[in-house]
mmCIF file of C-alpha atoms in Angstrom:
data_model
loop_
_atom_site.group_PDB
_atom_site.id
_atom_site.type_symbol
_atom_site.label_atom_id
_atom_site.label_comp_id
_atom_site.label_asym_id
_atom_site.label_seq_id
_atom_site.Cartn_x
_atom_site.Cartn_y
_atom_site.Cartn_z
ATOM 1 C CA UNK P 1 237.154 -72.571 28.981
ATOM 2 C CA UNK P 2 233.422 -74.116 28.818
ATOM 3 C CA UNK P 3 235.261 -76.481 26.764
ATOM 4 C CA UNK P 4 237.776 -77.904 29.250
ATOM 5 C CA UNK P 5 234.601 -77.933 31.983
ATOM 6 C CA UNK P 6 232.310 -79.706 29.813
ATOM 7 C CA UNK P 7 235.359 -82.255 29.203
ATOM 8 C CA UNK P 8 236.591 -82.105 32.787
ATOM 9 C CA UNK P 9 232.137 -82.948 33.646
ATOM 10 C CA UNK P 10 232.620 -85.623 31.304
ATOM 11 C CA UNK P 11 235.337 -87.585 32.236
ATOM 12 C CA UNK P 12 234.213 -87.229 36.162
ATOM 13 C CA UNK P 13 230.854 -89.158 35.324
ATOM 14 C CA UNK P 14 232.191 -91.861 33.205
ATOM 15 C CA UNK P 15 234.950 -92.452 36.214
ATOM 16 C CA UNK P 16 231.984 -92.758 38.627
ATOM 17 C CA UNK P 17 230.225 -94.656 36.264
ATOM 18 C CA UNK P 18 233.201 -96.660 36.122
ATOM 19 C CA UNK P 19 233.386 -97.018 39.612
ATOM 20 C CA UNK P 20 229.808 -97.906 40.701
ATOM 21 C CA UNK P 21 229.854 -102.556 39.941
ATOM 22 C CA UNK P 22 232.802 -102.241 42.716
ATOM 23 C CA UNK P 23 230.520 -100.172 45.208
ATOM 24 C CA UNK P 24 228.163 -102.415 45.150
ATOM 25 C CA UNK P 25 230.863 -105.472 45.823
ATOM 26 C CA UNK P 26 232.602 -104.487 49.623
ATOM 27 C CA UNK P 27 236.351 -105.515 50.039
ATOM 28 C CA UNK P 28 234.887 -108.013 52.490
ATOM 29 C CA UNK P 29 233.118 -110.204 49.944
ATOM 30 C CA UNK P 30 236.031 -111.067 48.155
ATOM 31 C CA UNK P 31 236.068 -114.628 48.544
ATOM 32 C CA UNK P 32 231.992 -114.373 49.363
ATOM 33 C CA UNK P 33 229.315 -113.926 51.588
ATOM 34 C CA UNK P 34 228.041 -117.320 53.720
ATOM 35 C CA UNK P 35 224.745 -116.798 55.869
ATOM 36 C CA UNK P 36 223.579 -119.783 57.989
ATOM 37 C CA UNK P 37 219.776 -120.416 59.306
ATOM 38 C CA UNK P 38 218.079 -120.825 61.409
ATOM 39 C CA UNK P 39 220.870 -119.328 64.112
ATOM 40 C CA UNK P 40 220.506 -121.041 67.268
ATOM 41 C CA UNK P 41 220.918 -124.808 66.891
ATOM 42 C CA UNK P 42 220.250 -127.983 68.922
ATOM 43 C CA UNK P 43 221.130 -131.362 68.329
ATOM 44 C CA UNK P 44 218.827 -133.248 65.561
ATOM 45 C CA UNK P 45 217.777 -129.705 63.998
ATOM 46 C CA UNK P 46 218.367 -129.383 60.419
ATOM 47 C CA UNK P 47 220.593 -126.597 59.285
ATOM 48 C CA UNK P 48 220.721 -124.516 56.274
ATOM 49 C CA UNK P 49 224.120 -123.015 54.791
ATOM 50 C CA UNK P 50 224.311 -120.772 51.724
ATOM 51 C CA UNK P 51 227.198 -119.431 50.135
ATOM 52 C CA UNK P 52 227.185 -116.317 47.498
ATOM 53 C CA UNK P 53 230.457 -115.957 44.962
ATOM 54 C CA UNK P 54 228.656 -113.672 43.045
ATOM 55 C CA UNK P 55 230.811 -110.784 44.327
ATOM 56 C CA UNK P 56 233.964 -112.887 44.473
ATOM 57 C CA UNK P 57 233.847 -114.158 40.589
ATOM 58 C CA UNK P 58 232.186 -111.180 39.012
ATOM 59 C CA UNK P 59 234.098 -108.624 40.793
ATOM 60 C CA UNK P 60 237.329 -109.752 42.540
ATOM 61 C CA UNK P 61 238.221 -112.958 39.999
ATOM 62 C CA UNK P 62 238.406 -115.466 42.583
ATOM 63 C CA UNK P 63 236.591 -118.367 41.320
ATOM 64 C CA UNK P 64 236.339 -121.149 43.825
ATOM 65 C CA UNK P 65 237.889 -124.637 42.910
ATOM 66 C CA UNK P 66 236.387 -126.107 46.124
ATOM 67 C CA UNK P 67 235.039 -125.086 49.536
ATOM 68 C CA UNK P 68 234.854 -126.591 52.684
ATOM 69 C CA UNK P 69 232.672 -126.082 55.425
ATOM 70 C CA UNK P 70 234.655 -126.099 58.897
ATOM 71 C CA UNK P 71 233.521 -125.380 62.497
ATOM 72 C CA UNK P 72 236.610 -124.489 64.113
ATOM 73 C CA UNK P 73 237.134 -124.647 67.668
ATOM 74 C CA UNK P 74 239.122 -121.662 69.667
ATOM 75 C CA UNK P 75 242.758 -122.509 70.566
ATOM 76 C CA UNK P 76 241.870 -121.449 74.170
ATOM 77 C CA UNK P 77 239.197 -123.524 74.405
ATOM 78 C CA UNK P 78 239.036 -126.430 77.109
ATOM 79 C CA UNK P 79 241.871 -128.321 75.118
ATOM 80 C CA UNK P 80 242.598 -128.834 71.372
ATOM 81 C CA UNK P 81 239.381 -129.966 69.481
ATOM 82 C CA UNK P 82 239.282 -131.313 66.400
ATOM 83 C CA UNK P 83 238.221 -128.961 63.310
ATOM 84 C CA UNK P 84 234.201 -130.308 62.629
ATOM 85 C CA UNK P 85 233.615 -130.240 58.711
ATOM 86 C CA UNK P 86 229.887 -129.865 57.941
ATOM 87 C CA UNK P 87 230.700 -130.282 53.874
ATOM 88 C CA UNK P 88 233.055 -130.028 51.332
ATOM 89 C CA UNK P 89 232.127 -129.004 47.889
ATOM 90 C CA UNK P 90 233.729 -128.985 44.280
ATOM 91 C CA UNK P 91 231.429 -126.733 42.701
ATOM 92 C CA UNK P 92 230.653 -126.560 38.600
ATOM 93 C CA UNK P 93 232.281 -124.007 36.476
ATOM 94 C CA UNK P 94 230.572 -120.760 36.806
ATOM 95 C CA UNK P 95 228.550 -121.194 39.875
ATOM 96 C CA UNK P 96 227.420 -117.776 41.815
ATOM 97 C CA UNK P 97 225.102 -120.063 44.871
ATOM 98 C CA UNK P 98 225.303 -123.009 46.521
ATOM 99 C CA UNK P 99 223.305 -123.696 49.360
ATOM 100 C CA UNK P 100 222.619 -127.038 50.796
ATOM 101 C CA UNK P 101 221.319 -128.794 54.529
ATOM 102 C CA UNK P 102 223.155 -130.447 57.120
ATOM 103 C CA UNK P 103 221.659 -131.868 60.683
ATOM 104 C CA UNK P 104 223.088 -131.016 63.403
ATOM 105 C CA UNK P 105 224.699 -134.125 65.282
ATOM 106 C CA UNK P 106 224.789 -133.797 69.290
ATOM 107 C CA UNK P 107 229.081 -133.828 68.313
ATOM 108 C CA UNK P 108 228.350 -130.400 66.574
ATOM 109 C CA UNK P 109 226.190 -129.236 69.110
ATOM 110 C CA UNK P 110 228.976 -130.190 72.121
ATOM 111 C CA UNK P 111 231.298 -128.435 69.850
ATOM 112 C CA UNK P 112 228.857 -124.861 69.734
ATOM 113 C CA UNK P 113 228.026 -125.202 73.640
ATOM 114 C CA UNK P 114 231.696 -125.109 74.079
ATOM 115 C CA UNK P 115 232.398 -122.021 72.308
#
């Protein structure tokens, strides 16, 4: 009986053990986690965009051939505006960061204020 306990102790810690890389990786960073700064933007103000895959490759498999960088305006909006693209990027093979700079043009800025 102390056996089967022991064994049944056993198997419960390697399972969490098991289980703790994906608790540190939510669902949501699956294809990974972009932060922008600083937050508020005017025209002429520099911009900085970084992107973490760490998550998506190590965890979920999804290894990013490219990625683009779109500011997308609402369908409801005052009329159909085109999609902005700050960037597009191929990055290396086995890149976890990118993070790069982009000003902010008074076209980007009309496009925010209109949000």
């Amino acid at each position: 009986m102390k056996f089967f306990a022991a064994a049944a102790a056993i198997s419960s810690l390697a399972a969490l053990v098991a289980a703790a890389p994906a608790a540190s990786c939510p669902e949501a960073t699956r294809y990974g986690v972009v932060t922008v700064s600083p937050t508020t933007v005017a025209a002429g103000d520099t911009v900085t965009i970084k992107a973490d895959f760490t998550c998506a490759v190590q965890q979920f498999n999804h290894v990013p051939t490219y990625t683009d960088y779109v500011l997308k305006v609402p369908v409801n909006n005052n009329g159909y505006e085109l999609p902005y693209v700050l960037a597009h990027h191929e990055p290396a093979a086995g890149t976890l960061n990118e993070e790069f700079t982009v000003q902010a043009s008074y076209l980007l800025c009309a496009a925010l204020v209109t949000l």
